[in-house]
Tab-separated table of C-alpha atoms in Angstrom:
chain	number	residue	atom	x	y	z
A	771	MET	CA	108.894	87.278	88.984
A	772	ASP	CA	110.536	87.713	85.375
A	773	ALA	CA	107.640	89.487	83.774
A	774	GLU	CA	109.420	92.959	82.481
A	775	SER	CA	108.353	96.020	83.962
A	776	GLN	CA	107.834	99.505	82.047
A	777	MET	CA	109.648	102.324	83.981
A	778	PRO	CA	108.003	106.094	84.191
A	779	MET	CA	111.449	107.529	83.426
A	780	ASP	CA	110.111	110.886	82.804
A	781	VAL	CA	108.166	111.217	86.152
A	782	GLU	CA	109.622	114.215	88.243
A	783	GLU	CA	109.807	114.930	92.039
A	784	PRO	CA	107.302	116.851	93.250
A	785	PRO	CA	108.377	120.940	93.064
A	786	VAL	CA	109.359	123.002	95.861
A	787	GLN	CA	106.076	125.047	96.057
A	788	VAL	CA	107.132	128.942	96.910
A	789	GLU	CA	104.481	129.391	100.219
A	790	ASP	CA	102.934	132.517	99.968
A	791	ILE	CA	101.929	135.319	102.742
A	792	LEU	CA	99.514	138.259	102.950
A	793	VAL	CA	100.688	140.491	105.061
A	794	VAL	CA	98.079	143.140	106.826
A	795	ASP	CA	99.161	146.544	107.754
A	796	ASP	CA	97.194	149.957	107.556
A	797	SER	CA	101.138	151.194	107.864
A	798	PRO	CA	102.615	151.251	104.606
A	799	THR	CA	106.506	151.718	106.172
A	800	MET	CA	105.516	148.446	108.398
A	801	ALA	CA	104.145	146.366	105.543
A	802	ARG	CA	106.950	147.686	103.170
A	803	LEU	CA	109.498	146.370	106.100
A	804	LEU	CA	107.746	143.467	106.090
A	805	GLU	CA	107.153	142.523	103.137
A	806	MET	CA	110.934	143.181	101.891
A	807	GLY	CA	111.758	140.704	104.391
A	808	LEU	CA	109.698	137.691	104.116
A	809	THR	CA	110.553	138.530	100.178
A	810	LYS	CA	114.344	138.155	101.178
A	811	ALA	CA	113.593	134.654	103.183
A	812	GLY	CA	112.145	132.913	99.917
A	813	PHE	CA	108.402	134.172	100.665
A	814	ALA	CA	105.835	134.868	98.304
A	815	VAL	CA	104.590	138.572	99.516
A	816	ARG	CA	101.341	140.105	98.886
A	817	VAL	CA	100.143	143.181	100.613
A	818	ALA	CA	96.513	144.694	102.081
A	819	HIS	CA	96.522	148.019	104.244
A	820	ASP	CA	93.104	147.078	105.789
A	821	GLY	CA	91.792	143.940	106.676
A	822	GLY	CA	88.269	143.992	104.444
A	823	ALA	CA	90.718	143.972	101.229
A	824	ALA	CA	92.850	141.588	103.085
A	825	PHE	CA	89.141	139.268	103.434
A	826	ASP	CA	88.968	139.580	99.687
A	827	MET	CA	92.511	138.694	98.341
A	828	ALA	CA	92.565	135.782	100.790
A	829	THR	CA	89.397	134.229	99.698
A	830	GLY	CA	89.937	135.271	95.783
A	831	ARG	CA	93.338	133.379	96.373
A	832	VAL	CA	94.219	131.646	99.397
A	833	PRO	CA	97.769	132.046	101.135
A	834	ASP	CA	99.715	130.107	103.267
A	835	LEU	CA	99.599	132.234	106.418
A	836	VAL	CA	98.528	135.597	107.111
A	837	LEU	CA	99.928	137.729	109.136
A	838	ALA	CA	97.940	140.456	110.186
A	839	ASP	CA	98.834	143.864	112.565
A	840	VAL	CA	95.362	143.759	114.791
A	841	MET	CA	94.421	147.613	115.260
A	842	MET	CA	93.445	148.111	111.587
A	843	PRO	CA	90.729	149.853	109.519
A	844	VAL	CA	87.425	148.173	108.094
A	845	LEU	CA	87.601	145.007	110.296
A	846	ASP	CA	91.177	144.690	112.194
A	847	GLY	CA	92.650	141.707	112.930
A	848	VAL	CA	90.260	139.481	115.645
A	849	GLU	CA	87.834	140.253	113.283
A	850	LEU	CA	89.713	139.185	109.924
A	851	THR	CA	90.370	136.264	111.704
A	852	GLN	CA	86.479	135.364	112.524
A	853	HIS	CA	85.643	135.946	108.942
A	854	LEU	CA	88.244	133.545	107.293
A	855	ARG	CA	88.122	130.990	110.108
A	856	ALA	CA	84.264	131.124	109.199
A	857	ASP	CA	84.713	130.936	105.685
A	858	PRO	CA	85.552	127.626	103.827
A	859	ARG	CA	87.774	128.332	101.068
A	860	THR	CA	89.894	130.094	104.043
A	861	ALA	CA	89.092	127.843	107.701
A	862	SER	CA	91.970	125.856	107.792
A	863	THR	CA	94.625	129.067	107.029
A	864	THR	CA	97.416	129.926	109.901
A	865	ILE	CA	96.827	132.808	111.039
A	866	ILE	CA	100.047	135.147	112.528
A	867	LEU	CA	98.570	138.850	114.149
A	868	VAL	CA	101.026	141.307	114.907
A	869	THR	CA	99.991	143.052	118.622
A	870	ALA	CA	101.557	146.481	120.190
A	871	LYS	CA	102.399	145.757	124.436
A	872	GLY	CA	99.562	145.748	126.707
A	873	GLN	CA	96.852	145.061	124.075
A	874	SER	CA	96.392	141.463	126.025
A	875	GLY	CA	92.649	141.539	126.017
A	876	ALA	CA	93.193	141.833	122.233
A	877	LYS	CA	95.543	138.388	122.220
A	878	LEU	CA	93.241	136.121	124.587
A	879	GLU	CA	89.568	137.765	121.547
A	880	GLY	CA	92.619	136.765	118.493
A	881	PHE	CA	93.415	133.450	120.245
A	882	GLU	CA	89.435	133.084	121.041
A	883	ALA	CA	88.824	133.909	116.958
A	884	GLY	CA	91.682	131.199	116.190
A	885	ALA	CA	94.890	132.738	114.920
A	886	ASP	CA	97.455	130.303	115.582
A	887	ASP	CA	100.238	132.579	116.774
A	888	TYR	CA	101.109	135.945	118.426
A	889	ILE	CA	104.774	138.348	117.988
A	890	VAL	CA	104.793	141.977	119.952
A	891	LYS	CA	105.750	144.896	118.621
A	892	PRO	CA	108.382	145.943	118.740
A	893	PHE	CA	110.474	142.631	116.910
A	894	ASP	CA	113.045	141.260	115.911
A	895	ILE	CA	113.288	140.459	112.246
A	896	ASP	CA	114.620	137.523	112.885
A	897	GLU	CA	112.341	137.004	115.636
A	898	LEU	CA	108.942	137.139	113.043
A	899	LEU	CA	110.633	134.836	110.756
A	900	ALA	CA	111.313	132.002	113.284
A	901	ARG	CA	107.365	132.625	113.840
A	902	VAL	CA	106.248	132.219	110.129
A	903	LYS	CA	108.227	129.717	109.616
A	904	GLY	CA	107.396	127.723	112.498
A	905	ALA	CA	103.691	127.921	112.080
A	906	LEU	CA	103.571	127.093	108.263
A	907	ARG	CA	106.090	124.212	109.482
A	908	ARG	CA	103.483	122.568	111.961
A	909	ALA	CA	100.740	123.458	109.265
A	910	ARG	CA	102.380	121.509	106.251
A	911	VAL	CA	102.076	118.671	109.202
A	912	LEU	CA	98.658	118.598	110.019
A	913	ARG	CA	98.000	119.047	105.542
A	914	ALA	CA	99.938	116.366	105.192
A	915	GLU	CA	98.660	113.876	108.024
A	916	SER	CA	95.862	111.198	107.034
A	917	PRO	CA	92.907	112.463	109.182
A	918	LEU	CA	91.241	108.764	109.651
A	919	THR	CA	94.591	106.987	110.995
A	920	ARG	CA	97.085	110.157	112.023
A	921	LEU	CA	99.633	108.672	109.555
A	922	PRO	CA	101.683	110.279	106.971
A	923	GLY	CA	100.072	111.212	103.945
A	924	ASN	CA	100.811	111.608	100.338
A	925	GLU	CA	102.664	114.380	100.386
A	926	MET	CA	105.268	113.128	103.393
A	927	ILE	CA	105.983	109.850	101.951
A	928	GLN	CA	107.063	111.249	98.550
A	929	SER	CA	108.842	113.769	100.906
A	930	GLU	CA	110.539	110.385	102.530
A	931	ILE	CA	111.133	108.489	99.078
A	932	ALA	CA	112.268	111.082	97.392
A	933	ARG	CA	115.251	111.723	100.500
A	934	ARG	CA	116.089	107.921	100.326
A	935	VAL	CA	116.610	107.767	97.009
A	936	ARG	CA	118.692	110.853	96.829
A	937	ARG	CA	121.098	109.861	99.596
A	938	GLN	CA	121.410	106.279	97.106
A	939	ALA	CA	120.335	104.368	100.180
A	940	THR	CA	119.511	100.892	101.127
A	941	PHE	CA	115.891	99.854	101.574
A	942	SER	CA	112.678	98.410	100.922
A	943	LEU	CA	109.054	99.680	100.140
A	944	LEU	CA	106.273	97.850	100.442
A	945	TYR	CA	102.832	99.208	98.836
A	946	VAL	CA	100.076	97.224	101.125
A	947	ASP	CA	96.391	96.892	99.903
A	948	LEU	CA	93.259	95.922	100.897
A	949	ASP	CA	91.441	93.097	98.885
A	950	ASN	CA	87.751	92.793	98.475
A	951	PHE	CA	87.120	95.746	100.801
A	952	LYS	CA	84.668	97.590	98.848
A	953	ALA	CA	82.209	94.682	99.587
A	954	TYR	CA	82.455	95.410	103.387
A	955	ASN	CA	82.378	98.806	103.416
A	956	ASP	CA	78.987	97.980	101.008
A	957	LYS	CA	77.438	95.212	102.853
A	958	TYR	CA	78.376	97.281	106.673
A	959	GLY	CA	78.586	100.551	106.340
A	960	PHE	CA	81.450	103.470	106.342
A	961	ILE	CA	81.870	103.533	109.708
A	962	GLU	CA	82.802	99.876	110.107
A	963	GLY	CA	84.821	100.428	106.598
A	964	ASP	CA	86.721	103.278	108.882
A	965	ARG	CA	87.593	101.021	111.470
A	966	VAL	CA	88.965	98.787	109.139
A	967	ILE	CA	91.009	101.144	107.578
A	968	GLN	CA	92.160	101.977	110.876
A	969	PHE	CA	92.615	99.093	111.943
A	970	THR	CA	94.835	97.790	109.067
A	971	ALA	CA	96.870	101.155	110.189
A	972	SER	CA	97.599	99.476	113.667
A	973	VAL	CA	98.385	96.378	112.592
A	974	LEU	CA	100.693	98.004	110.217
A	975	ARG	CA	102.284	100.093	113.349
A	976	ASP	CA	103.102	97.189	115.541
A	977	ALA	CA	104.334	95.485	112.450
A	978	MET	CA	106.872	98.132	112.202
A	979	MET	CA	107.596	98.988	115.388
A	980	ALA	CA	108.167	95.606	116.283
A	981	VAL	CA	110.343	94.020	113.390
A	982	GLY	CA	111.093	97.588	110.826
A	983	GLY	CA	114.189	98.566	112.716
A	984	PRO	CA	115.929	101.962	112.775
A	985	ASP	CA	114.386	104.787	110.783
A	986	ALA	CA	111.326	102.729	109.547
A	987	PHE	CA	107.992	104.921	108.540
A	988	VAL	CA	104.904	104.120	107.590
A	989	GLY	CA	102.292	106.241	106.039
A	990	HIS	CA	98.348	106.149	104.199
A	991	VAL	CA	97.971	107.186	100.876
A	992	GLY	CA	94.438	106.951	101.631
A	993	GLY	CA	91.684	105.372	101.181
A	994	ASP	CA	92.539	101.357	101.825
A	995	ASP	CA	96.620	101.961	100.189
A	996	PHE	CA	99.344	101.985	102.166
A	997	VAL	CA	102.776	102.780	101.879
A	998	LEU	CA	105.827	101.022	104.319
A	999	LEU	CA	109.886	101.917	104.133
A	1000	THR	CA	111.860	99.697	106.037
A	1001	GLN	CA	115.680	98.447	105.799
A	1002	PHE	CA	117.041	96.183	103.092
A	1003	GLY	CA	116.339	92.944	104.632
A	1004	ARG	CA	113.719	93.453	107.473
A	1005	GLU	CA	110.845	92.686	104.036
A	1006	HIS	CA	110.802	89.482	104.469
A	1007	THR	CA	109.816	89.247	107.834
A	1008	LEU	CA	107.494	92.402	107.960
A	1009	ALA	CA	105.344	91.154	105.385
A	1010	GLN	CA	104.473	87.912	106.835
A	1011	THR	CA	104.469	89.522	109.923
A	1012	ILE	CA	101.571	92.514	108.841
A	1013	VAL	CA	99.613	89.104	106.637
A	1014	SER	CA	99.703	86.720	109.704
A	1015	THR	CA	98.749	89.536	112.222
A	1016	PHE	CA	95.714	91.199	109.673
A	1017	ASP	CA	94.548	87.266	108.956
A	1018	THR	CA	93.871	86.571	112.228
A	1019	ALA	CA	92.293	89.649	113.982
A	1020	ILE	CA	90.381	91.254	110.933
A	1021	LEU	CA	88.238	88.437	111.636
A	1022	GLU	CA	86.634	90.402	114.464
A	1023	MET	CA	85.352	92.779	112.223
A	1024	TYR	CA	82.594	90.362	111.226
A	1025	SER	CA	79.564	89.423	111.955
A	1026	ASP	CA	78.999	85.942	113.767
A	1027	GLU	CA	77.640	84.255	111.074
A	1028	ASP	CA	79.866	85.721	107.875
A	1029	ARG	CA	82.674	84.765	110.099
A	1030	LYS	CA	81.718	81.087	110.481
A	1031	ARG	CA	80.751	80.955	106.798
A	1032	GLY	CA	83.528	82.787	105.565
A	1033	TYR	CA	82.655	85.579	103.192
A	1034	ILE	CA	79.852	87.882	103.204
A	1035	GLU	CA	76.652	88.435	100.692
A	1036	THR	CA	75.243	91.232	98.761
A	1037	THR	CA	72.616	92.139	96.447
A	1038	SER	CA	74.132	93.892	93.254
A	1039	ARG	CA	71.839	96.443	91.455
A	1040	ARG	CA	70.284	93.912	88.928
A	1041	GLY	CA	69.135	91.664	91.993
A	1042	GLU	CA	72.046	89.114	91.730
A	1043	LEU	CA	73.094	87.539	94.832
A	1044	GLN	CA	76.513	87.686	95.142
A	1045	ARG	CA	79.343	86.461	97.818
A	1046	PHE	CA	82.992	87.997	98.378
A	1047	PRO	CA	85.478	86.490	101.141
A	1048	ILE	CA	86.920	87.816	103.724
A	1049	VAL	CA	88.772	91.147	103.499
A	1050	SER	CA	92.496	90.137	102.568
A	1051	ILE	CA	96.174	92.208	102.032
A	1052	SER	CA	98.312	92.121	99.581
A	1053	ILE	CA	102.281	93.670	99.293
A	1054	GLY	CA	103.848	94.218	96.424
A	1055	ILE	CA	107.845	95.019	97.378
A	1056	ALA	CA	110.130	96.908	95.965
A	1057	THR	CA	114.106	97.069	97.150
A	1058	THR	CA	116.748	98.251	96.076
A	1059	GLU	CA	119.181	94.745	95.830
A	1060	ARG	CA	118.909	94.947	92.693
A	1061	ARG	CA	117.964	98.496	91.122
A	1062	SER	CA	118.416	101.294	90.978
A	1063	TYR	CA	116.350	104.920	90.772
A	1064	GLU	CA	116.117	108.119	90.049
A	1065	HIS	CA	113.212	108.942	91.062
A	1066	TYR	CA	110.252	108.498	94.337
A	1067	ALA	CA	107.909	107.123	91.776
A	1068	GLN	CA	110.120	103.996	89.878
A	1069	VAL	CA	109.694	103.203	93.396
A	1070	VAL	CA	106.213	103.492	94.149
A	1071	ALA	CA	105.606	101.927	90.489
A	1072	ILE	CA	107.735	98.535	90.525
A	1073	ALA	CA	106.039	98.071	94.611
A	1074	THR	CA	102.772	98.415	92.644
A	1075	GLU	CA	102.655	96.384	90.363
A	1076	MET	CA	103.997	93.597	92.706
A	1077	LYS	CA	100.820	95.034	94.619
A	1078	THR	CA	98.628	94.425	91.784
A	1079	PHE	CA	99.522	91.115	90.738
A	1080	MET	CA	99.391	89.682	93.728
A	1081	LYS	CA	95.637	90.895	94.173
A	1082	LYS	CA	94.532	88.083	91.396
A	1083	THR	CA	95.506	85.308	94.120
A	1084	PRO	CA	93.077	84.434	96.674
A	1085	GLY	CA	93.953	85.217	100.082
A	1086	SER	CA	96.444	87.720	102.087
A	1087	SER	CA	100.117	87.700	99.930
A	1088	TRP	CA	103.424	89.259	99.552
A	1089	ALA	CA	105.855	89.158	96.530
A	1090	VAL	CA	109.065	90.812	96.269
A	1091	ASP	CA	110.538	92.274	92.995
A	1092	ALA	CA	113.921	90.526	92.387
A	1093	ARG	CA	114.257	92.307	88.536
A	1094	SER	CA	117.266	93.879	87.922
A	1095	ASN	CA	117.406	96.966	86.046
């Protein structure tokens, strides 16, 4: 492709977010010690001295993690956990309960209520920080994962691209999108549409395992869009493998009638009969062969541009950007 492109030079990498922790303890001394230790470790810390106040604070501004003592007035730690899990605003908030030795019954109650972890008094501040960081790390992974395909989502995709750009690594990015997917979804329904998305994810994973090489990465942007990262030099084989596998297997997702005639028919809102081809796949590829990048978004922009161009051609297709800076 020889067309010129406009690069988004003013795009910044995702800002580092300071994680917010709500400390809940009826002892002012213990609450202050926890606040100081967590603040020193780089967290933003708020403090509540009973479970009722903590619930109001958490639902007013949802924290990344609640660190709560079990024995507290108004609502104890277990009751606070139950309330937080029952409220849609805080249902997925990470919760660590603090308990004294010998309160094993409270431990079981807390886990049943939905606590993510426990720490027993007396504890070392380094142990506490390790537990907090581990719980937050697990939560970040879960938040970054697509629930439909179990592939990394936008947060991890951006982070992975930014990491390679910072290292000035040589790599290729493949932006993958389905063609005619909306028409399929409209005719066959959302459940079958989800099956096509999951099938696509499986095709991409298998292709990457076969020819992607070391340090390969597959992510699900959302909907029917995916991003793949591979070593430079493998992009042609990878794209062709994806297209060949997809075109052969996608036919099994159609009824015998639609498969034989090679298209589906739907009726528009105006009552007009419309025909749509079998779902195909378009891939736009950006590489580091002739370009250098300063931001992760620049790589994505080039690959997206190539993908958009290829969607204008019928059937599955792919193209590599061959322009230089």
